[in-house]
mmCIF file of C-alpha atoms and ligand atoms in Angstrom:
data_model
loop_
_atom_site.group_PDB
_atom_site.id
_atom_site.type_symbol
_atom_site.label_atom_id
_atom_site.label_comp_id
_atom_site.label_asym_id
_atom_site.label_seq_id
_atom_site.Cartn_x
_atom_site.Cartn_y
_atom_site.Cartn_z
ATOM 1 C CA MET A 1241 -4.584 -77.427 47.250
ATOM 2 C CA SER A 1242 -6.586 -79.081 44.433
ATOM 3 C CA LYS A 1243 -4.972 -79.259 40.988
ATOM 4 C CA GLY A 1244 -8.431 -79.210 39.423
ATOM 5 C CA MET A 1245 -9.604 -81.513 36.650
ATOM 6 C CA GLN A 1246 -6.716 -83.020 34.677
ATOM 7 C CA PRO A 1247 -6.909 -84.463 31.130
ATOM 8 C CA LYS A 1248 -7.267 -88.032 32.478
ATOM 9 C CA ASP A 1249 -10.132 -86.861 34.713
ATOM 10 C CA PHE A 1250 -11.972 -85.432 31.715
ATOM 11 C CA ALA A 1251 -11.438 -88.754 29.906
ATOM 12 C CA GLU A 1252 -13.036 -90.558 32.869
ATOM 13 C CA LEU A 1253 -15.842 -88.014 32.990
ATOM 14 C CA TYR A 1254 -16.561 -88.474 29.260
ATOM 15 C CA ASP A 1255 -16.906 -92.227 29.896
ATOM 16 C CA LYS A 1256 -19.395 -91.581 32.695
ATOM 17 C CA PHE A 1257 -21.492 -89.025 30.846
ATOM 18 C CA GLN A 1258 -22.758 -90.315 27.518
ATOM 19 C CA ALA A 1259 -26.532 -90.562 27.849
ATOM 20 C CA ASN A 1260 -28.786 -88.840 25.371
ATOM 21 C CA VAL A 1261 -30.673 -86.000 26.971
ATOM 22 C CA SER A 1262 -33.967 -87.228 25.481
ATOM 23 C CA ARG A 1263 -35.389 -89.405 22.715
ATOM 24 C CA TYR A 1264 -35.938 -86.254 20.650
ATOM 25 C CA ASP A 1265 -33.315 -84.782 18.350
ATOM 26 C CA CYS A 1266 -33.954 -81.359 19.805
ATOM 27 C CA GLY A 1267 -31.690 -79.615 17.287
ATOM 28 C CA ARG A 1268 -34.405 -80.214 14.678
ATOM 29 C CA PHE A 1269 -36.590 -77.699 16.478
ATOM 30 C CA CYS A 1270 -34.118 -74.873 17.049
ATOM 31 C CA ALA A 1271 -32.015 -75.234 13.880
ATOM 32 C CA PRO A 1272 -34.754 -73.847 11.546
ATOM 33 C CA LEU A 1273 -34.426 -70.577 13.498
ATOM 34 C CA ASN A 1274 -30.674 -70.473 12.929
ATOM 35 C CA GLY A 1275 -29.938 -71.201 9.276
ATOM 36 C CA GLY A 1276 -30.127 -74.969 9.837
ATOM 37 C CA THR A 1277 -27.574 -75.208 12.681
ATOM 38 C CA PRO A 1278 -28.617 -76.062 16.248
ATOM 39 C CA ILE A 1279 -28.361 -72.940 18.398
ATOM 40 C CA CYS A 1280 -25.950 -74.466 20.919
ATOM 41 C CA CYS A 1281 -23.593 -75.637 18.145
ATOM 42 C CA SER A 1282 -23.179 -72.147 16.741
ATOM 43 C CA THR A 1283 -20.642 -69.658 18.131
ATOM 44 C CA GLN A 1284 -22.971 -66.912 16.891
ATOM 45 C CA HIS A 1285 -25.057 -67.862 19.949
ATOM 46 C CA ALA A 1286 -22.888 -69.819 22.386
ATOM 47 C CA VAL A 1287 -19.094 -69.808 22.663
ATOM 48 C CA PRO A 1288 -17.865 -73.061 24.264
ATOM 49 C CA VAL A 1289 -15.602 -72.368 27.241
ATOM 50 C CA VAL A 1290 -13.508 -75.228 28.611
ATOM 51 C CA GLU A 1291 -10.708 -75.811 31.086
ATOM 52 C CA LYS A 1292 -7.371 -75.776 29.264
ATOM 53 C CA THR A 1293 -6.856 -79.329 30.574
ATOM 54 C CA GLU A 1294 -10.051 -80.405 28.791
ATOM 55 C CA PHE A 1295 -8.815 -78.855 25.543
ATOM 56 C CA ALA A 1296 -5.486 -80.660 26.054
ATOM 57 C CA LEU A 1297 -7.355 -83.985 26.229
ATOM 58 C CA LEU A 1298 -9.494 -83.210 23.189
ATOM 59 C CA LYS A 1299 -6.414 -82.380 21.110
ATOM 60 C CA THR A 1300 -5.020 -85.869 21.819
ATOM 61 C CA ARG A 1301 -8.262 -87.493 20.607
ATOM 62 C CA SER A 1302 -9.388 -85.493 17.590
ATOM 63 C CA ASP A 1303 -8.856 -82.497 15.322
ATOM 64 C CA LEU A 1304 -12.499 -81.495 15.812
ATOM 65 C CA TRP A 1305 -11.684 -78.478 18.015
ATOM 66 C CA HIS A 1306 -9.606 -75.335 17.567
ATOM 67 C CA ARG A 1307 -9.173 -72.125 19.515
ATOM 68 C CA PHE A 1308 -12.078 -69.743 19.038
ATOM 69 C CA LYS A 1309 -11.248 -66.439 17.313
ATOM 70 C CA PRO A 1310 -13.430 -63.586 18.612
ATOM 71 C CA TYR A 1311 -15.307 -61.870 15.768
ATOM 72 C CA ASP A 1312 -16.886 -58.833 17.456
ATOM 73 C CA ALA A 1313 -16.851 -56.690 20.612
ATOM 74 C CA THR A 1314 -19.062 -59.127 22.565
ATOM 75 C CA THR A 1315 -16.976 -62.196 21.805
ATOM 76 C CA LYS A 1316 -13.749 -60.244 22.458
ATOM 77 C CA LYS A 1317 -15.144 -59.381 25.891
ATOM 78 C CA ILE A 1318 -16.084 -63.029 26.577
ATOM 79 C CA VAL A 1319 -12.553 -64.163 25.769
ATOM 80 C CA SER A 1320 -10.826 -61.327 27.648
ATOM 81 C CA GLU A 1321 -12.787 -62.096 30.836
ATOM 82 C CA LEU A 1322 -12.014 -65.815 30.956
ATOM 83 C CA ALA A 1323 -10.226 -67.229 34.000
ATOM 84 C CA SER A 1324 -6.594 -68.076 33.253
ATOM 85 C CA SER A 1325 -7.353 -71.823 33.545
ATOM 86 C CA CYS A 1326 -9.976 -71.618 30.748
ATOM 87 C CA CYS A 1327 -10.084 -71.037 27.020
ATOM 88 C CA ALA A 1328 -12.745 -70.551 24.361
ATOM 89 C CA ILE A 1329 -12.857 -73.165 21.600
ATOM 90 C CA GLU A 1330 -14.905 -73.920 18.508
ATOM 91 C CA CYS A 1331 -15.678 -77.185 16.723
ATOM 92 C CA LYS A 1332 -15.752 -77.729 12.964
ATOM 93 C CA GLY A 1333 -19.531 -77.503 12.999
ATOM 94 C CA ALA A 1334 -22.605 -79.646 13.576
ATOM 95 C CA MET A 1335 -22.072 -81.594 10.317
ATOM 96 C CA PHE A 1336 -18.764 -82.873 11.723
ATOM 97 C CA CYS A 1337 -19.844 -83.564 15.312
ATOM 98 C CA GLU A 1338 -18.027 -86.472 16.988
ATOM 99 C CA ARG A 1339 -20.196 -87.784 19.771
ATOM 100 C CA ASP A 1340 -17.299 -89.122 21.877
ATOM 101 C CA ASN A 1341 -15.362 -85.882 21.548
ATOM 102 C CA ARG A 1342 -18.036 -83.488 22.685
ATOM 103 C CA THR A 1343 -17.016 -81.259 25.584
ATOM 104 C CA LEU A 1344 -18.612 -81.443 29.012
ATOM 105 C CA ALA A 1345 -20.421 -78.211 28.041
ATOM 106 C CA CYS A 1346 -21.861 -79.870 24.887
ATOM 107 C CA ARG A 1347 -23.054 -82.876 26.882
ATOM 108 C CA ALA A 1348 -24.670 -80.802 29.628
ATOM 109 C CA PHE A 1349 -26.253 -77.964 27.617
ATOM 110 C CA PRO A 1350 -28.683 -76.310 28.330
ATOM 111 C CA PHE A 1351 -28.377 -77.451 31.947
ATOM 112 C CA TYR A 1352 -26.137 -76.549 34.844
ATOM 113 C CA PRO A 1353 -25.941 -77.969 38.376
ATOM 114 C CA TYR A 1354 -28.206 -75.874 40.618
ATOM 115 C CA ILE A 1355 -26.883 -75.239 44.134
ATOM 116 C CA ASN A 1356 -29.341 -73.898 46.715
ATOM 117 C CA ARG A 1357 -28.665 -71.214 49.349
ATOM 118 C CA GLU A 1358 -27.565 -73.892 51.806
ATOM 119 C CA GLY A 1359 -24.928 -75.126 49.362
ATOM 120 C CA GLU A 1360 -26.723 -78.345 48.334
ATOM 121 C CA PHE A 1361 -26.729 -79.652 44.759
ATOM 122 C CA ILE A 1362 -30.498 -80.201 44.568
ATOM 123 C CA GLY A 1363 -31.136 -80.446 40.856
ATOM 124 C CA ILE A 1364 -30.422 -79.085 37.415
ATOM 125 C CA GLY A 1365 -31.276 -75.618 36.179
ATOM 126 C CA THR A 1366 -31.035 -74.044 32.738
ATOM 127 C CA TYR A 1367 -28.843 -71.344 31.191
ATOM 128 C CA TRP A 1368 -31.758 -68.954 31.060
ATOM 129 C CA ILE A 1369 -30.364 -66.505 28.506
ATOM 130 C CA TYR A 1370 -31.124 -69.122 25.814
ATOM 131 C CA GLU A 1371 -34.746 -69.666 26.843
ATOM 132 C CA ASP A 1372 -36.098 -67.720 23.855
ATOM 133 C CA ARG A 1373 -34.278 -70.032 21.370
ATOM 134 C CA CYS A 1374 -33.722 -73.423 23.021
ATOM 135 C CA TRP A 1375 -36.600 -75.852 22.505
ATOM 136 C CA LEU A 1376 -35.418 -78.164 25.265
ATOM 137 C CA MET A 1377 -35.787 -75.450 27.892
ATOM 138 C CA SER A 1378 -39.493 -75.289 27.061
ATOM 139 C CA ASN A 1379 -39.772 -79.079 27.158
ATOM 140 C CA MET A 1380 -37.911 -80.247 30.264
ATOM 141 C CA GLN A 1381 -40.427 -83.076 30.677
ATOM 142 C CA VAL A 1382 -38.638 -84.993 27.877
ATOM 143 C CA VAL A 1383 -35.334 -85.278 29.784
ATOM 144 C CA GLU A 1384 -34.470 -88.935 30.358
ATOM 145 C CA ARG A 1385 -33.724 -90.419 33.753
ATOM 146 C CA ASP A 1386 -30.374 -91.816 32.525
ATOM 147 C CA PHE A 1387 -29.285 -88.350 31.478
ATOM 148 C CA LEU A 1388 -30.240 -86.884 34.852
ATOM 149 C CA GLU A 1389 -28.326 -89.576 36.749
ATOM 150 C CA GLU A 1390 -25.232 -89.277 34.558
ATOM 151 C CA PHE A 1391 -25.334 -85.474 34.736
ATOM 152 C CA ILE A 1392 -25.379 -85.581 38.538
ATOM 153 C CA ALA A 1393 -22.621 -88.219 38.742
ATOM 154 C CA ALA A 1394 -20.467 -86.250 36.281
ATOM 155 C CA TYR A 1395 -20.725 -82.981 38.203
ATOM 156 C CA GLU A 1396 -20.211 -84.657 41.582
ATOM 157 C CA PHE A 1397 -17.025 -86.171 40.173
ATOM 158 C CA CYS A 1398 -16.011 -82.759 38.838
ATOM 159 C CA PHE A 1399 -16.739 -80.965 42.145
ATOM 160 C CA ALA A 1400 -14.726 -83.550 44.105
ATOM 161 C CA LYS A 1401 -11.727 -82.967 41.845
ATOM 162 C CA ASP A 1402 -12.175 -79.217 41.524
ATOM 163 C CA PRO A 1403 -13.900 -77.407 44.427
ATOM 164 C CA ALA A 1404 -13.545 -74.105 42.521
ATOM 165 C CA GLU A 1405 -16.028 -75.428 39.944
ATOM 166 C CA PHE A 1406 -18.548 -76.011 42.731
ATOM 167 C CA GLU A 1407 -18.074 -72.380 43.851
ATOM 168 C CA THR A 1408 -18.575 -71.171 40.265
ATOM 169 C CA MET A 1409 -21.870 -73.077 40.003
ATOM 170 C CA LYS A 1410 -22.961 -71.877 43.452
ATOM 171 C CA GLN A 1411 -22.380 -68.284 42.335
ATOM 172 C CA HIS A 1412 -24.156 -68.951 39.055
ATOM 173 C CA SER A 1413 -27.188 -70.346 40.931
ATOM 174 C CA ALA A 1414 -27.223 -67.248 43.158
ATOM 175 C CA THR A 1415 -27.151 -65.024 40.056
ATOM 176 C CA HIS A 1416 -30.058 -67.047 38.632
ATOM 177 C CA ARG A 1417 -32.068 -66.455 41.840
ATOM 178 C CA ARG A 1418 -31.258 -62.739 41.929
ATOM 179 C CA THR A 1419 -32.130 -62.276 38.252
ATOM 180 C CA PHE A 1420 -35.436 -64.133 38.519
ATOM 181 C CA THR A 1421 -36.398 -62.406 41.769
ATOM 182 C CA ARG A 1422 -35.920 -59.080 39.976
ATOM 183 C CA LEU A 1423 -38.135 -60.373 37.141
ATOM 184 C CA LYS A 1424 -40.651 -61.746 39.693
ATOM 185 C CA ARG A 1425 -40.396 -65.146 38.014
ATOM 186 C CA PRO A 1426 -39.932 -68.632 39.491
ATOM 187 C CA ILE A 1427 -37.022 -70.876 38.473
ATOM 188 C CA PHE A 1428 -37.928 -74.366 37.265
ATOM 189 C CA LEU A 1429 -35.547 -77.238 38.037
ATOM 190 C CA ILE A 1430 -35.340 -80.962 37.436
ATOM 191 C CA ALA A 1431 -34.920 -82.408 40.941
ATOM 192 C CA ARG A 1432 -31.932 -84.696 41.393
ATOM 193 C CA GLU A 1433 -34.205 -87.570 42.488
ATOM 194 C CA GLY A 1434 -36.534 -86.948 39.508
ATOM 195 C CA GLY A 1435 -39.633 -84.776 39.241
ATOM 196 C CA PHE A 1436 -39.646 -80.996 39.040
ATOM 197 C CA LEU A 1437 -39.177 -78.114 41.429
ATOM 198 C CA LYS A 1438 -40.173 -74.465 41.386
ATOM 199 C CA VAL A 1439 -37.927 -71.991 43.214
ATOM 200 C CA LEU A 1440 -40.162 -69.089 44.193
ATOM 201 C CA PRO A 1441 -38.810 -65.573 43.698
ATOM 202 C CA GLY A 1442 -37.737 -63.529 46.699
ATOM 203 C CA GLY A 1443 -36.480 -66.530 48.682
ATOM 204 C CA LYS A 1444 -40.051 -67.708 49.393
ATOM 205 C CA GLY A 1445 -39.202 -71.384 49.222
ATOM 206 C CA ILE A 1446 -39.109 -74.311 46.811
ATOM 207 C CA VAL A 1447 -42.168 -76.390 45.897
ATOM 208 C CA LYS A 1448 -42.712 -79.530 43.800
ATOM 209 C CA VAL A 1449 -44.507 -79.106 40.485
ATOM 210 C CA ALA A 1450 -46.113 -81.509 38.034
ATOM 211 C CA ARG A 1451 -44.714 -81.872 34.510
ATOM 212 C CA GLU A 1452 -47.941 -80.301 33.175
ATOM 213 C CA ASP A 1453 -47.083 -77.124 35.069
ATOM 214 C CA LEU A 1454 -43.706 -76.595 33.423
ATOM 215 C CA PRO A 1455 -43.718 -73.435 31.310
ATOM 216 C CA ARG A 1456 -43.371 -73.182 27.551
ATOM 217 C CA ILE A 1457 -41.551 -70.012 26.676
ATOM 218 C CA GLY A 1458 -41.877 -67.419 23.902
ATOM 219 C CA ILE A 1459 -42.122 -68.907 20.413
ATOM 220 C CA TYR A 1460 -42.473 -72.430 21.862
ATOM 221 C CA LYS A 1461 -45.823 -71.615 23.486
ATOM 222 C CA SER A 1462 -47.803 -72.828 20.475
ATOM 223 C CA GLU A 1463 -47.438 -74.425 17.027
ATOM 224 C CA ARG A 1464 -48.571 -71.121 15.599
ATOM 225 C CA SER A 1465 -46.002 -68.899 17.301
ATOM 226 C CA TYR A 1466 -43.254 -71.382 16.415
ATOM 227 C CA ALA A 1467 -44.342 -71.570 12.741
ATOM 228 C CA LYS A 1468 -44.337 -67.755 12.573
ATOM 229 C CA ALA A 1469 -40.806 -67.548 14.011
ATOM 230 C CA VAL A 1470 -39.516 -70.217 11.608
ATOM 231 C CA LYS A 1471 -41.067 -68.367 8.686
ATOM 232 C CA GLU A 1472 -39.485 -65.081 9.789
ATOM 233 C CA ALA A 1473 -36.103 -66.819 10.059
ATOM 234 C CA GLY A 1474 -36.504 -68.243 6.534
ATOM 235 C CA GLY A 1475 -36.346 -71.826 7.867
ATOM 236 C CA THR A 1476 -38.305 -74.990 7.101
ATOM 237 C CA LEU A 1477 -40.740 -76.452 9.629
ATOM 238 C CA PRO A 1478 -39.728 -79.885 10.992
ATOM 239 C CA GLU A 1479 -42.059 -82.801 10.270
ATOM 240 C CA GLN A 1480 -42.513 -83.553 13.949
ATOM 241 C CA SER A 1481 -44.839 -81.414 16.104
ATOM 242 C CA VAL A 1482 -42.964 -78.876 18.195
ATOM 243 C CA MET A 1483 -45.315 -79.565 21.148
ATOM 244 C CA ALA A 1484 -43.754 -82.661 22.731
ATOM 245 C CA ASN A 1485 -45.861 -84.554 25.270
ATOM 246 C CA SER A 1486 -43.384 -86.734 27.093
HETATM 247 S S1 LIG B 1286 -30.225 -78.133 23.604
HETATM 248 FE FE1 LIG B 1286 -31.530 -76.433 22.975
HETATM 249 S S2 LIG B 1286 -30.243 -75.145 21.686
HETATM 250 FE FE2 LIG B 1286 -29.221 -77.141 21.830
HETATM 251 S S3 LIG B 1286 -29.968 -78.332 20.079
HETATM 252 FE FE3 LIG B 1286 -31.342 -78.788 21.789
HETATM 253 S S4 LIG B 1286 -33.026 -77.315 21.582
HETATM 254 FE FE4 LIG B 1286 -31.330 -76.563 20.336
HETATM 255 S S1 LIG B 1287 -19.027 -80.876 19.229
HETATM 256 FE FE1 LIG B 1287 -21.033 -81.430 18.469
HETATM 257 S S2 LIG B 1287 -22.427 -80.913 20.163
HETATM 258 FE FE2 LIG B 1287 -20.502 -79.824 20.567
HETATM 259 S S3 LIG B 1287 -20.759 -77.782 19.627
HETATM 260 FE FE3 LIG B 1287 -19.783 -79.106 18.080
HETATM 261 S S4 LIG B 1287 -21.478 -79.902 16.861
HETATM 262 FE FE4 LIG B 1287 -22.350 -79.139 18.782
#
């Protein structure tokens, strides 16, 4: 029986997975909607969940992280439903980020390993509940090749050490398909060999798509809709255009 990922395995994984997701500092685009803090670095939006063994490693390297204290009914539910091998943690905040001591979740966000019906790890999908706030999910064309390769190597390493994690991601992918079939929407993926895929709803197959055909979502559809959302949130527009090309 597998013992799962141990602290030394997370240390090895951190060494393997260091690439920047893109040449953009994507937090500049979502932070103006969230009081100046990137959405994924704020427990008001996303509570980091880690294996207890990962937290054990982090505590030997830094005082950046502490146990997360639930602050409302939703976060109490998140914490109460965690598997016994996991815990919810919180960092000191984006101003204090330590690049080498980011969790696997920090490094991978907003992506997860997508497993198809046949059980093959064919690419990377997104945590769709953040699609209305996360700029990167509307701009998957900017993801760098190095990031993609390191992401895949990191999760293959993780799955080899901890088959239960593979099952969790397989279930998550199935939930993604069910949810999007109900919504009659396709799922867009970055293929593991590069390029993009579209998973058609209702199990109607998977087709290749060009980067120009990737969707922009909600407020990220235009400069205008983004500027309106930033204004409503009381934020300041970034200098760089929100419509990235490559
Ligand atoms: S990954 Fe998404 S939510 Fe996180 S900083 Fe980038 S744009 Fe914001
Ligand atoms: S460690 Fe860095 S990347 Fe991770 S949540 Fe904290 S500020 Fe964000």
